[in-house]
Amino acid sequence: MTELKPIKEGKVREIYDNGDSLILVATDRISCFDVILNNKVNKKGTVLTQISKFWFDYTKDIIPNHMISTDVNDMPEFFRQPQFDGNSMMVKKLTMLPVECIVRGYITGSGWASYCKTGEVCGIRLPEGLKESDQLPEPIYTPSTKAEIGDHDENISYEQSIVHLEKAFPGHGEEYAKQLRDCTIALYKKCADYARKCGIIIADTKFEFGLDENGVMYIGDEMLTPDSSRFWPADSYEPGHGQPSYDKQFARDWLKANPDNDWTLPQDIVDKTIEKYLQAYEQLTGTPLK
């Protein structure tokens, strides 16, 4: 068996070249505040891959996605090892667009902090009198740049996203910016409506998109995972304060409360974090993770 090496390693994912496709492996690493923590969270990578697969299948009527297969038997022999089963996805090669597409349906996190100071979020004026965690009248699109590991993403306006895309794809900046915004909002609305029926509020999330060799836009990377989204339990939702969470906000909160943490979580926080991830997966898909 030939051992393969990733061509790129992100905060959580490893990317392998497979000729005319890629294989994305979601590891059990966890990152907070753009820092990879010292802990591993067992089964986390499998949750990320399988929940992305669920959403890719659910939204293919809105936009095509890059997923080809999550069955390791469709992949080279190297991936038919236990550490790759369940957390690996073979995907279409895309030219990724240099914008992270963030959508916010509720006001929380950095958006709430910005609103308290200026009444705006990423340059978008919001109604007066909103409380923390309030649902917004309509979801808002707040794109950002993509940062390298160790750097921070930079929020940009919709108009700045046009300029950003125009630099990368001359003659297509406005077209791609509009398509990204419209797809992001449409995906969020469909999935947030579904999740609410399952007892989960999707407060916000981010998507990434790319182009195939014919210039057709696809959604890529991950989709609506606990890493890329804020999931709140609907049955305890109460505006006016922060909400309990199914996602890694649980780990973020511990790190903020313990600034001398050496980027290491105690084991009980690790255990509670994966418990939240698994609970979110089961509620959304209706089945326990295998």
PDB file of C-alpha atoms in Angstrom:
ATOM      1  CA  MET A   1       0.000   0.000   0.000  1.00  0.00           C
ATOM      2  CA  THR A   2       1.378   3.372  -1.012  1.00  0.00           C
ATOM      3  CA  GLU A   3       1.396   5.925   1.791  1.00  0.00           C
ATOM      4  CA  LEU A   4      -0.044   9.262   0.704  1.00  0.00           C
ATOM      5  CA  LYS A   5       0.821  12.683   2.097  1.00  0.00           C
ATOM      6  CA  PRO A   6      -1.586  15.620   2.228  1.00  0.00           C
ATOM      7  CA  ILE A   7      -0.898  18.418  -0.229  1.00  0.00           C
ATOM      8  CA  LYS A   8      -2.360  20.923   2.224  1.00  0.00           C
ATOM      9  CA  GLU A   9      -3.262  20.958   5.898  1.00  0.00           C
ATOM     10  CA  GLY A  10      -5.773  23.409   7.323  1.00  0.00           C
ATOM     11  CA  LYS A  11      -6.802  24.023  10.901  1.00  0.00           C
ATOM     12  CA  VAL A  12      -8.943  20.894  10.856  1.00  0.00           C
ATOM     13  CA  ARG A  13      -8.821  19.328   7.377  1.00  0.00           C
ATOM     14  CA  GLU A  14      -6.123  17.539   5.406  1.00  0.00           C
ATOM     15  CA  ILE A  15      -6.350  17.602   1.617  1.00  0.00           C
ATOM     16  CA  TYR A  16      -5.012  14.805  -0.603  1.00  0.00           C
ATOM     17  CA  ASP A  17      -4.620  14.936  -4.365  1.00  0.00           C
ATOM     18  CA  ASN A  18      -6.450  12.108  -6.132  1.00  0.00           C
ATOM     19  CA  GLY A  19      -5.801  12.970  -9.757  1.00  0.00           C
ATOM     20  CA  ASP A  20      -9.000  14.514 -11.106  1.00  0.00           C
ATOM     21  CA  SER A  21     -10.471  14.790  -7.581  1.00  0.00           C
ATOM     22  CA  LEU A  22      -9.425  15.623  -4.026  1.00  0.00           C
ATOM     23  CA  ILE A  23      -9.929  13.727  -0.803  1.00  0.00           C
ATOM     24  CA  LEU A  24     -10.743  15.845   2.253  1.00  0.00           C
ATOM     25  CA  VAL A  25     -10.092  14.269   5.628  1.00  0.00           C
ATOM     26  CA  ALA A  26     -11.682  15.998   8.620  1.00  0.00           C
ATOM     27  CA  THR A  27      -9.380  15.368  11.573  1.00  0.00           C
ATOM     28  CA  ASP A  28     -10.290  15.390  15.252  1.00  0.00           C
ATOM     29  CA  ARG A  29      -8.379  18.651  15.727  1.00  0.00           C
ATOM     30  CA  ILE A  30     -10.319  21.616  17.085  1.00  0.00           C
ATOM     31  CA  SER A  31      -9.546  25.280  16.491  1.00  0.00           C
ATOM     32  CA  CYS A  32     -10.829  28.331  18.347  1.00  0.00           C
ATOM     33  CA  PHE A  33     -10.008  31.970  17.640  1.00  0.00           C
ATOM     34  CA  ASP A  34      -8.015  30.761  14.586  1.00  0.00           C
ATOM     35  CA  VAL A  35      -5.678  28.721  16.831  1.00  0.00           C
ATOM     36  CA  ILE A  36      -5.386  24.917  16.684  1.00  0.00           C
ATOM     37  CA  LEU A  37      -5.817  23.633  20.235  1.00  0.00           C
ATOM     38  CA  ASN A  38      -3.615  20.955  21.757  1.00  0.00           C
ATOM     39  CA  ASN A  39      -6.566  18.604  22.282  1.00  0.00           C
ATOM     40  CA  LYS A  40      -8.089  16.058  19.924  1.00  0.00           C
ATOM     41  CA  VAL A  41     -11.852  15.556  20.066  1.00  0.00           C
ATOM     42  CA  ASN A  42     -12.658  11.916  19.271  1.00  0.00           C
ATOM     43  CA  LYS A  43     -15.243  11.436  16.441  1.00  0.00           C
ATOM     44  CA  LYS A  44     -15.343  15.156  15.688  1.00  0.00           C
ATOM     45  CA  GLY A  45     -13.989  14.672  12.154  1.00  0.00           C
ATOM     46  CA  THR A  46     -16.646  12.067  11.421  1.00  0.00           C
ATOM     47  CA  VAL A  47     -19.398  14.400  12.645  1.00  0.00           C
ATOM     48  CA  LEU A  48     -18.110  17.195  10.381  1.00  0.00           C
ATOM     49  CA  THR A  49     -17.953  14.972   7.298  1.00  0.00           C
ATOM     50  CA  GLN A  50     -21.282  13.237   7.808  1.00  0.00           C
ATOM     51  CA  ILE A  51     -23.235  16.383   8.669  1.00  0.00           C
ATOM     52  CA  SER A  52     -21.773  18.098   5.579  1.00  0.00           C
ATOM     53  CA  LYS A  53     -22.876  15.103   3.500  1.00  0.00           C
ATOM     54  CA  PHE A  54     -26.400  15.443   4.913  1.00  0.00           C
ATOM     55  CA  TRP A  55     -26.622  19.134   4.003  1.00  0.00           C
ATOM     56  CA  PHE A  56     -25.033  18.687   0.562  1.00  0.00           C
ATOM     57  CA  ASP A  57     -27.722  16.120  -0.263  1.00  0.00           C
ATOM     58  CA  TYR A  58     -30.454  18.355   1.173  1.00  0.00           C
ATOM     59  CA  THR A  59     -29.510  21.488  -0.811  1.00  0.00           C
ATOM     60  CA  LYS A  60     -28.472  20.159  -4.217  1.00  0.00           C
ATOM     61  CA  ASP A  61     -31.638  21.682  -5.700  1.00  0.00           C
ATOM     62  CA  ILE A  62     -30.265  25.172  -4.904  1.00  0.00           C
ATOM     63  CA  ILE A  63     -26.651  24.781  -6.059  1.00  0.00           C
ATOM     64  CA  PRO A  64     -24.437  21.824  -6.989  1.00  0.00           C
ATOM     65  CA  ASN A  65     -21.865  20.728  -4.425  1.00  0.00           C
ATOM     66  CA  HIS A  66     -18.382  19.275  -4.670  1.00  0.00           C
ATOM     67  CA  MET A  67     -19.150  15.925  -2.981  1.00  0.00           C
ATOM     68  CA  ILE A  68     -18.462  12.757  -5.002  1.00  0.00           C
ATOM     69  CA  SER A  69     -18.398  10.070  -2.293  1.00  0.00           C
ATOM     70  CA  THR A  70     -17.862   9.455   1.415  1.00  0.00           C
ATOM     71  CA  ASP A  71     -17.347   5.702   0.899  1.00  0.00           C
ATOM     72  CA  VAL A  72     -13.667   4.834   1.394  1.00  0.00           C
ATOM     73  CA  ASN A  73     -14.142   1.887  -1.004  1.00  0.00           C
ATOM     74  CA  ASP A  74     -14.388   4.495  -3.773  1.00  0.00           C
ATOM     75  CA  MET A  75     -11.013   5.920  -2.724  1.00  0.00           C
ATOM     76  CA  PRO A  76      -7.415   4.686  -3.094  1.00  0.00           C
ATOM     77  CA  GLU A  77      -6.381   1.764  -0.874  1.00  0.00           C
ATOM     78  CA  PHE A  78      -4.550   4.073   1.544  1.00  0.00           C
ATOM     79  CA  PHE A  79      -7.895   5.451   2.749  1.00  0.00           C
ATOM     80  CA  ARG A  80      -9.323   2.013   3.534  1.00  0.00           C
ATOM     81  CA  GLN A  81      -7.891   2.233   7.025  1.00  0.00           C
ATOM     82  CA  PRO A  82      -9.929   2.739  10.214  1.00  0.00           C
ATOM     83  CA  GLN A  83      -8.668   6.302  10.783  1.00  0.00           C
ATOM     84  CA  PHE A  84     -10.197   7.429   7.455  1.00  0.00           C
ATOM     85  CA  ASP A  85     -13.553   5.619   7.598  1.00  0.00           C
ATOM     86  CA  GLY A  86     -16.401   8.092   8.076  1.00  0.00           C
ATOM     87  CA  ASN A  87     -14.350  11.280   8.130  1.00  0.00           C
ATOM     88  CA  SER A  88     -13.180  11.328   4.488  1.00  0.00           C
ATOM     89  CA  MET A  89     -14.912  12.820   1.460  1.00  0.00           C
ATOM     90  CA  MET A  90     -13.854  12.585  -2.179  1.00  0.00           C
ATOM     91  CA  VAL A  91     -14.704  15.853  -3.886  1.00  0.00           C
ATOM     92  CA  LYS A  92     -14.590  17.609  -7.221  1.00  0.00           C
ATOM     93  CA  LYS A  93     -11.613  19.897  -7.815  1.00  0.00           C
ATOM     94  CA  LEU A  94     -12.677  23.534  -7.810  1.00  0.00           C
ATOM     95  CA  THR A  95     -11.044  26.926  -8.064  1.00  0.00           C
ATOM     96  CA  MET A  96     -12.133  28.335  -4.716  1.00  0.00           C
ATOM     97  CA  LEU A  97     -13.400  31.920  -4.554  1.00  0.00           C
ATOM     98  CA  PRO A  98     -11.443  34.195  -2.173  1.00  0.00           C
ATOM     99  CA  VAL A  99     -14.443  35.150  -0.015  1.00  0.00           C
ATOM    100  CA  GLU A 100     -15.966  33.492   3.041  1.00  0.00           C
ATOM    101  CA  CYS A 101     -19.727  33.823   2.791  1.00  0.00           C
ATOM    102  CA  ILE A 102     -21.138  34.524   6.239  1.00  0.00           C
ATOM    103  CA  VAL A 103     -24.857  34.777   6.898  1.00  0.00           C
ATOM    104  CA  ARG A 104     -26.395  35.904  10.179  1.00  0.00           C
ATOM    105  CA  GLY A 105     -29.993  35.212  11.097  1.00  0.00           C
ATOM    106  CA  TYR A 106     -29.614  36.270  14.739  1.00  0.00           C
ATOM    107  CA  ILE A 107     -27.475  38.920  16.396  1.00  0.00           C
ATOM    108  CA  THR A 108     -24.739  37.421  18.535  1.00  0.00           C
ATOM    109  CA  GLY A 109     -20.974  37.198  18.930  1.00  0.00           C
ATOM    110  CA  SER A 110     -18.939  39.822  17.090  1.00  0.00           C
ATOM    111  CA  GLY A 111     -22.111  41.036  15.366  1.00  0.00           C
ATOM    112  CA  TRP A 112     -23.690  41.880  18.717  1.00  0.00           C
ATOM    113  CA  ALA A 113     -20.519  43.663  19.866  1.00  0.00           C
ATOM    114  CA  SER A 114     -20.478  45.738  16.687  1.00  0.00           C
ATOM    115  CA  TYR A 115     -24.203  46.571  16.950  1.00  0.00           C
ATOM    116  CA  CYS A 116     -23.763  47.788  20.535  1.00  0.00           C
ATOM    117  CA  LYS A 117     -21.064  50.206  19.399  1.00  0.00           C
ATOM    118  CA  THR A 118     -22.405  51.459  16.063  1.00  0.00           C
ATOM    119  CA  GLY A 119     -25.908  50.091  15.454  1.00  0.00           C
ATOM    120  CA  GLU A 120     -24.422  48.288  12.456  1.00  0.00           C
ATOM    121  CA  VAL A 121     -22.986  44.889  11.589  1.00  0.00           C
ATOM    122  CA  CYS A 122     -20.354  44.927   8.848  1.00  0.00           C
ATOM    123  CA  GLY A 123     -21.698  48.262   7.619  1.00  0.00           C
ATOM    124  CA  ILE A 124     -25.335  47.113   7.556  1.00  0.00           C
ATOM    125  CA  ARG A 125     -27.623  49.347   9.614  1.00  0.00           C
ATOM    126  CA  LEU A 126     -29.963  47.313  11.817  1.00  0.00           C
ATOM    127  CA  PRO A 127     -33.173  48.322  13.631  1.00  0.00           C
ATOM    128  CA  GLU A 128     -32.803  50.091  16.969  1.00  0.00           C
ATOM    129  CA  GLY A 129     -33.586  48.289  20.210  1.00  0.00           C
ATOM    130  CA  LEU A 130     -32.409  44.802  19.346  1.00  0.00           C
ATOM    131  CA  LYS A 131     -31.483  42.547  22.265  1.00  0.00           C
ATOM    132  CA  GLU A 132     -28.601  40.087  22.275  1.00  0.00           C
ATOM    133  CA  SER A 133     -29.572  36.894  20.385  1.00  0.00           C
ATOM    134  CA  ASP A 134     -32.628  38.505  18.763  1.00  0.00           C
ATOM    135  CA  GLN A 135     -33.687  37.127  15.413  1.00  0.00           C
ATOM    136  CA  LEU A 136     -33.045  39.654  12.661  1.00  0.00           C
ATOM    137  CA  PRO A 137     -35.957  40.791  10.462  1.00  0.00           C
ATOM    138  CA  GLU A 138     -34.157  39.155   7.526  1.00  0.00           C
ATOM    139  CA  PRO A 139     -30.852  37.229   7.385  1.00  0.00           C
ATOM    140  CA  ILE A 140     -27.909  39.479   6.505  1.00  0.00           C
ATOM    141  CA  TYR A 141     -24.926  38.619   4.314  1.00  0.00           C
ATOM    142  CA  THR A 142     -21.597  39.696   5.803  1.00  0.00           C
ATOM    143  CA  PRO A 143     -18.675  38.354   3.742  1.00  0.00           C
ATOM    144  CA  SER A 144     -15.064  38.207   4.867  1.00  0.00           C
ATOM    145  CA  THR A 145     -11.655  37.570   3.399  1.00  0.00           C
ATOM    146  CA  LYS A 146      -9.984  34.177   3.846  1.00  0.00           C
ATOM    147  CA  ALA A 147      -7.014  34.222   6.208  1.00  0.00           C
ATOM    148  CA  GLU A 148      -4.054  31.893   6.340  1.00  0.00           C
ATOM    149  CA  ILE A 149      -3.543  29.804   9.487  1.00  0.00           C
ATOM    150  CA  GLY A 150      -2.589  32.098  12.359  1.00  0.00           C
ATOM    151  CA  ASP A 151      -4.168  35.174  10.785  1.00  0.00           C
ATOM    152  CA  HIS A 152      -7.675  36.492  11.273  1.00  0.00           C
ATOM    153  CA  ASP A 153     -10.369  36.797   8.606  1.00  0.00           C
ATOM    154  CA  GLU A 154     -11.286  40.395   7.809  1.00  0.00           C
ATOM    155  CA  ASN A 155     -14.924  41.421   7.517  1.00  0.00           C
ATOM    156  CA  ILE A 156     -15.665  43.253   4.275  1.00  0.00           C
ATOM    157  CA  SER A 157     -18.760  44.910   2.837  1.00  0.00           C
ATOM    158  CA  TYR A 158     -20.685  43.521  -0.117  1.00  0.00           C
ATOM    159  CA  GLU A 159     -19.186  46.290  -2.250  1.00  0.00           C
ATOM    160  CA  GLN A 160     -15.686  45.354  -1.105  1.00  0.00           C
ATOM    161  CA  SER A 161     -16.404  41.724  -1.982  1.00  0.00           C
ATOM    162  CA  ILE A 162     -17.062  42.822  -5.567  1.00  0.00           C
ATOM    163  CA  VAL A 163     -13.647  44.497  -5.686  1.00  0.00           C
ATOM    164  CA  HIS A 164     -11.995  41.480  -4.049  1.00  0.00           C
ATOM    165  CA  LEU A 165     -13.524  39.072  -6.576  1.00  0.00           C
ATOM    166  CA  GLU A 166     -12.820  41.365  -9.516  1.00  0.00           C
ATOM    167  CA  LYS A 167      -9.109  41.264  -8.699  1.00  0.00           C
ATOM    168  CA  ALA A 168      -9.139  37.468  -8.772  1.00  0.00           C
ATOM    169  CA  PHE A 169     -11.550  37.073 -11.700  1.00  0.00           C
ATOM    170  CA  PRO A 170     -11.448  40.179 -13.926  1.00  0.00           C
ATOM    171  CA  GLY A 171     -14.784  40.932 -15.532  1.00  0.00           C
ATOM    172  CA  HIS A 172     -16.727  38.711 -13.104  1.00  0.00           C
ATOM    173  CA  GLY A 173     -16.548  40.542  -9.769  1.00  0.00           C
ATOM    174  CA  GLU A 174     -20.099  41.845  -9.661  1.00  0.00           C
ATOM    175  CA  GLU A 175     -21.588  38.664 -11.160  1.00  0.00           C
ATOM    176  CA  TYR A 176     -19.849  36.364  -8.680  1.00  0.00           C
ATOM    177  CA  ALA A 177     -20.520  38.619  -5.688  1.00  0.00           C
ATOM    178  CA  LYS A 178     -24.256  38.639  -6.428  1.00  0.00           C
ATOM    179  CA  GLN A 179     -24.316  34.882  -6.979  1.00  0.00           C
ATOM    180  CA  LEU A 180     -22.472  34.263  -3.705  1.00  0.00           C
ATOM    181  CA  ARG A 181     -24.821  36.523  -1.760  1.00  0.00           C
ATOM    182  CA  ASP A 182     -27.999  35.089  -3.270  1.00  0.00           C
ATOM    183  CA  CYS A 183     -26.909  31.448  -2.856  1.00  0.00           C
ATOM    184  CA  THR A 184     -25.760  32.057   0.715  1.00  0.00           C
ATOM    185  CA  ILE A 185     -29.095  33.568   1.749  1.00  0.00           C
ATOM    186  CA  ALA A 186     -31.120  30.873  -0.079  1.00  0.00           C
ATOM    187  CA  LEU A 187     -29.104  28.044   1.497  1.00  0.00           C
ATOM    188  CA  TYR A 188     -29.385  29.540   4.956  1.00  0.00           C
ATOM    189  CA  LYS A 189     -33.142  30.078   4.745  1.00  0.00           C
ATOM    190  CA  LYS A 190     -33.871  26.536   3.577  1.00  0.00           C
ATOM    191  CA  CYS A 191     -31.587  24.891   6.113  1.00  0.00           C
ATOM    192  CA  ALA A 192     -32.532  27.150   9.036  1.00  0.00           C
ATOM    193  CA  ASP A 193     -36.231  26.388   8.438  1.00  0.00           C
ATOM    194  CA  TYR A 194     -35.488  22.658   8.417  1.00  0.00           C
ATOM    195  CA  ALA A 195     -33.271  22.808  11.513  1.00  0.00           C
ATOM    196  CA  ARG A 196     -35.889  24.770  13.483  1.00  0.00           C
ATOM    197  CA  LYS A 197     -38.329  21.906  12.941  1.00  0.00           C
ATOM    198  CA  CYS A 198     -35.667  19.606  14.430  1.00  0.00           C
ATOM    199  CA  GLY A 199     -35.343  21.808  17.511  1.00  0.00           C
ATOM    200  CA  ILE A 200     -32.167  23.635  16.476  1.00  0.00           C
ATOM    201  CA  ILE A 201     -31.728  27.325  15.705  1.00  0.00           C
ATOM    202  CA  ILE A 202     -28.939  28.078  13.230  1.00  0.00           C
ATOM    203  CA  ALA A 203     -27.909  31.534  14.426  1.00  0.00           C
ATOM    204  CA  ASP A 204     -25.237  32.050  11.781  1.00  0.00           C
ATOM    205  CA  THR A 205     -22.920  30.092   9.509  1.00  0.00           C
ATOM    206  CA  LYS A 206     -20.351  30.421   6.748  1.00  0.00           C
ATOM    207  CA  PHE A 207     -20.097  28.833   3.317  1.00  0.00           C
ATOM    208  CA  GLU A 208     -17.331  28.603   0.742  1.00  0.00           C
ATOM    209  CA  PHE A 209     -17.812  28.329  -3.011  1.00  0.00           C
ATOM    210  CA  GLY A 210     -15.696  27.497  -6.020  1.00  0.00           C
ATOM    211  CA  LEU A 211     -15.821  27.194  -9.800  1.00  0.00           C
ATOM    212  CA  ASP A 212     -15.375  24.094 -11.930  1.00  0.00           C
ATOM    213  CA  GLU A 213     -13.450  24.004 -15.194  1.00  0.00           C
ATOM    214  CA  ASN A 214     -16.509  25.375 -17.027  1.00  0.00           C
ATOM    215  CA  GLY A 215     -17.019  28.295 -14.640  1.00  0.00           C
ATOM    216  CA  VAL A 216     -20.030  26.694 -12.937  1.00  0.00           C
ATOM    217  CA  MET A 217     -20.318  27.643  -9.257  1.00  0.00           C
ATOM    218  CA  TYR A 218     -20.411  24.914  -6.585  1.00  0.00           C
ATOM    219  CA  ILE A 219     -20.561  24.950  -2.819  1.00  0.00           C
ATOM    220  CA  GLY A 220     -17.446  23.333  -1.379  1.00  0.00           C
ATOM    221  CA  ASP A 221     -15.488  22.874   1.851  1.00  0.00           C
ATOM    222  CA  GLU A 222     -17.841  21.962   4.739  1.00  0.00           C
ATOM    223  CA  MET A 223     -21.488  22.849   5.203  1.00  0.00           C
ATOM    224  CA  LEU A 224     -23.454  23.798   8.303  1.00  0.00           C
ATOM    225  CA  THR A 225     -21.269  21.905  10.760  1.00  0.00           C
ATOM    226  CA  PRO A 226     -20.820  22.732  14.444  1.00  0.00           C
ATOM    227  CA  ASP A 227     -17.395  24.124  13.440  1.00  0.00           C
ATOM    228  CA  SER A 228     -18.745  26.583  10.875  1.00  0.00           C
ATOM    229  CA  SER A 229     -22.052  27.524  12.534  1.00  0.00           C
ATOM    230  CA  ARG A 230     -23.711  28.525  15.776  1.00  0.00           C
ATOM    231  CA  PHE A 231     -26.387  25.992  16.742  1.00  0.00           C
ATOM    232  CA  TRP A 232     -28.755  26.829  19.605  1.00  0.00           C
ATOM    233  CA  PRO A 233     -31.417  24.620  21.216  1.00  0.00           C
ATOM    234  CA  ALA A 234     -34.794  26.030  20.170  1.00  0.00           C
ATOM    235  CA  ASP A 235     -36.639  24.888  23.294  1.00  0.00           C
ATOM    236  CA  SER A 236     -34.572  27.135  25.588  1.00  0.00           C
ATOM    237  CA  TYR A 237     -34.175  30.108  23.222  1.00  0.00           C
ATOM    238  CA  GLU A 238     -34.610  33.393  25.053  1.00  0.00           C
ATOM    239  CA  PRO A 239     -33.330  36.699  23.619  1.00  0.00           C
ATOM    240  CA  GLY A 240     -31.560  39.127  25.921  1.00  0.00           C
ATOM    241  CA  HIS A 241     -28.420  37.131  26.668  1.00  0.00           C
ATOM    242  CA  GLY A 242     -26.055  34.546  25.158  1.00  0.00           C
ATOM    243  CA  GLN A 243     -27.558  31.150  24.345  1.00  0.00           C
ATOM    244  CA  PRO A 244     -26.449  27.621  25.230  1.00  0.00           C
ATOM    245  CA  SER A 245     -24.821  26.031  22.232  1.00  0.00           C
ATOM    246  CA  TYR A 246     -24.391  22.727  20.387  1.00  0.00           C
ATOM    247  CA  ASP A 247     -21.209  23.892  18.715  1.00  0.00           C
ATOM    248  CA  LYS A 248     -17.650  24.819  19.655  1.00  0.00           C
ATOM    249  CA  GLN A 249     -18.850  28.017  21.333  1.00  0.00           C
ATOM    250  CA  PHE A 250     -18.803  25.788  24.413  1.00  0.00           C
ATOM    251  CA  ALA A 251     -15.015  25.428  24.029  1.00  0.00           C
ATOM    252  CA  ARG A 252     -14.593  29.110  23.129  1.00  0.00           C
ATOM    253  CA  ASP A 253     -16.406  30.171  26.297  1.00  0.00           C
ATOM    254  CA  TRP A 254     -14.105  28.052  28.461  1.00  0.00           C
ATOM    255  CA  LEU A 255     -11.003  29.503  26.788  1.00  0.00           C
ATOM    256  CA  LYS A 256     -12.241  33.079  27.303  1.00  0.00           C
ATOM    257  CA  ALA A 257     -13.016  32.371  30.968  1.00  0.00           C
ATOM    258  CA  ASN A 258      -9.557  30.831  31.455  1.00  0.00           C
ATOM    259  CA  PRO A 259      -7.080  33.113  29.632  1.00  0.00           C
ATOM    260  CA  ASP A 260      -4.019  31.288  31.009  1.00  0.00           C
ATOM    261  CA  ASN A 261      -5.072  28.086  29.296  1.00  0.00           C
ATOM    262  CA  ASP A 262      -2.053  27.244  27.078  1.00  0.00           C
ATOM    263  CA  TRP A 263      -4.642  26.470  24.344  1.00  0.00           C
ATOM    264  CA  THR A 264      -5.475  23.197  26.104  1.00  0.00           C
ATOM    265  CA  LEU A 265      -8.967  22.176  27.190  1.00  0.00           C
ATOM    266  CA  PRO A 266      -9.572  19.996  30.272  1.00  0.00           C
ATOM    267  CA  GLN A 267     -10.907  16.543  29.426  1.00  0.00           C
ATOM    268  CA  ASP A 268     -14.388  17.239  30.778  1.00  0.00           C
ATOM    269  CA  ILE A 269     -14.725  20.177  28.348  1.00  0.00           C
ATOM    270  CA  VAL A 270     -13.530  17.938  25.489  1.00  0.00           C
ATOM    271  CA  ASP A 271     -16.113  15.301  26.454  1.00  0.00           C
ATOM    272  CA  LYS A 272     -18.909  17.858  26.665  1.00  0.00           C
ATOM    273  CA  THR A 273     -17.892  19.343  23.319  1.00  0.00           C
ATOM    274  CA  ILE A 274     -18.163  16.064  21.391  1.00  0.00           C
ATOM    275  CA  GLU A 275     -21.417  15.317  23.237  1.00  0.00           C
ATOM    276  CA  LYS A 276     -22.812  18.569  21.801  1.00  0.00           C
ATOM    277  CA  TYR A 277     -21.573  17.733  18.290  1.00  0.00           C
ATOM    278  CA  LEU A 278     -23.140  14.274  18.401  1.00  0.00           C
ATOM    279  CA  GLN A 279     -26.413  15.645  19.766  1.00  0.00           C
ATOM    280  CA  ALA A 280     -26.609  18.191  16.939  1.00  0.00           C
ATOM    281  CA  TYR A 281     -25.950  15.491  14.341  1.00  0.00           C
ATOM    282  CA  GLU A 282     -28.628  13.184  15.725  1.00  0.00           C
ATOM    283  CA  GLN A 283     -31.260  15.911  16.003  1.00  0.00           C
ATOM    284  CA  LEU A 284     -30.659  17.166  12.470  1.00  0.00           C
ATOM    285  CA  THR A 285     -30.405  13.811  10.693  1.00  0.00           C
ATOM    286  CA  GLY A 286     -32.759  11.794  12.882  1.00  0.00           C
ATOM    287  CA  THR A 287     -30.210   8.996  13.273  1.00  0.00           C
ATOM    288  CA  PRO A 288     -27.322   8.367  15.681  1.00  0.00           C
ATOM    289  CA  LEU A 289     -23.811   8.547  14.248  1.00  0.00           C
ATOM    290  CA  LYS A 290     -22.535   5.108  13.287  1.00  0.00           C
TER     291      LYS A 290
END
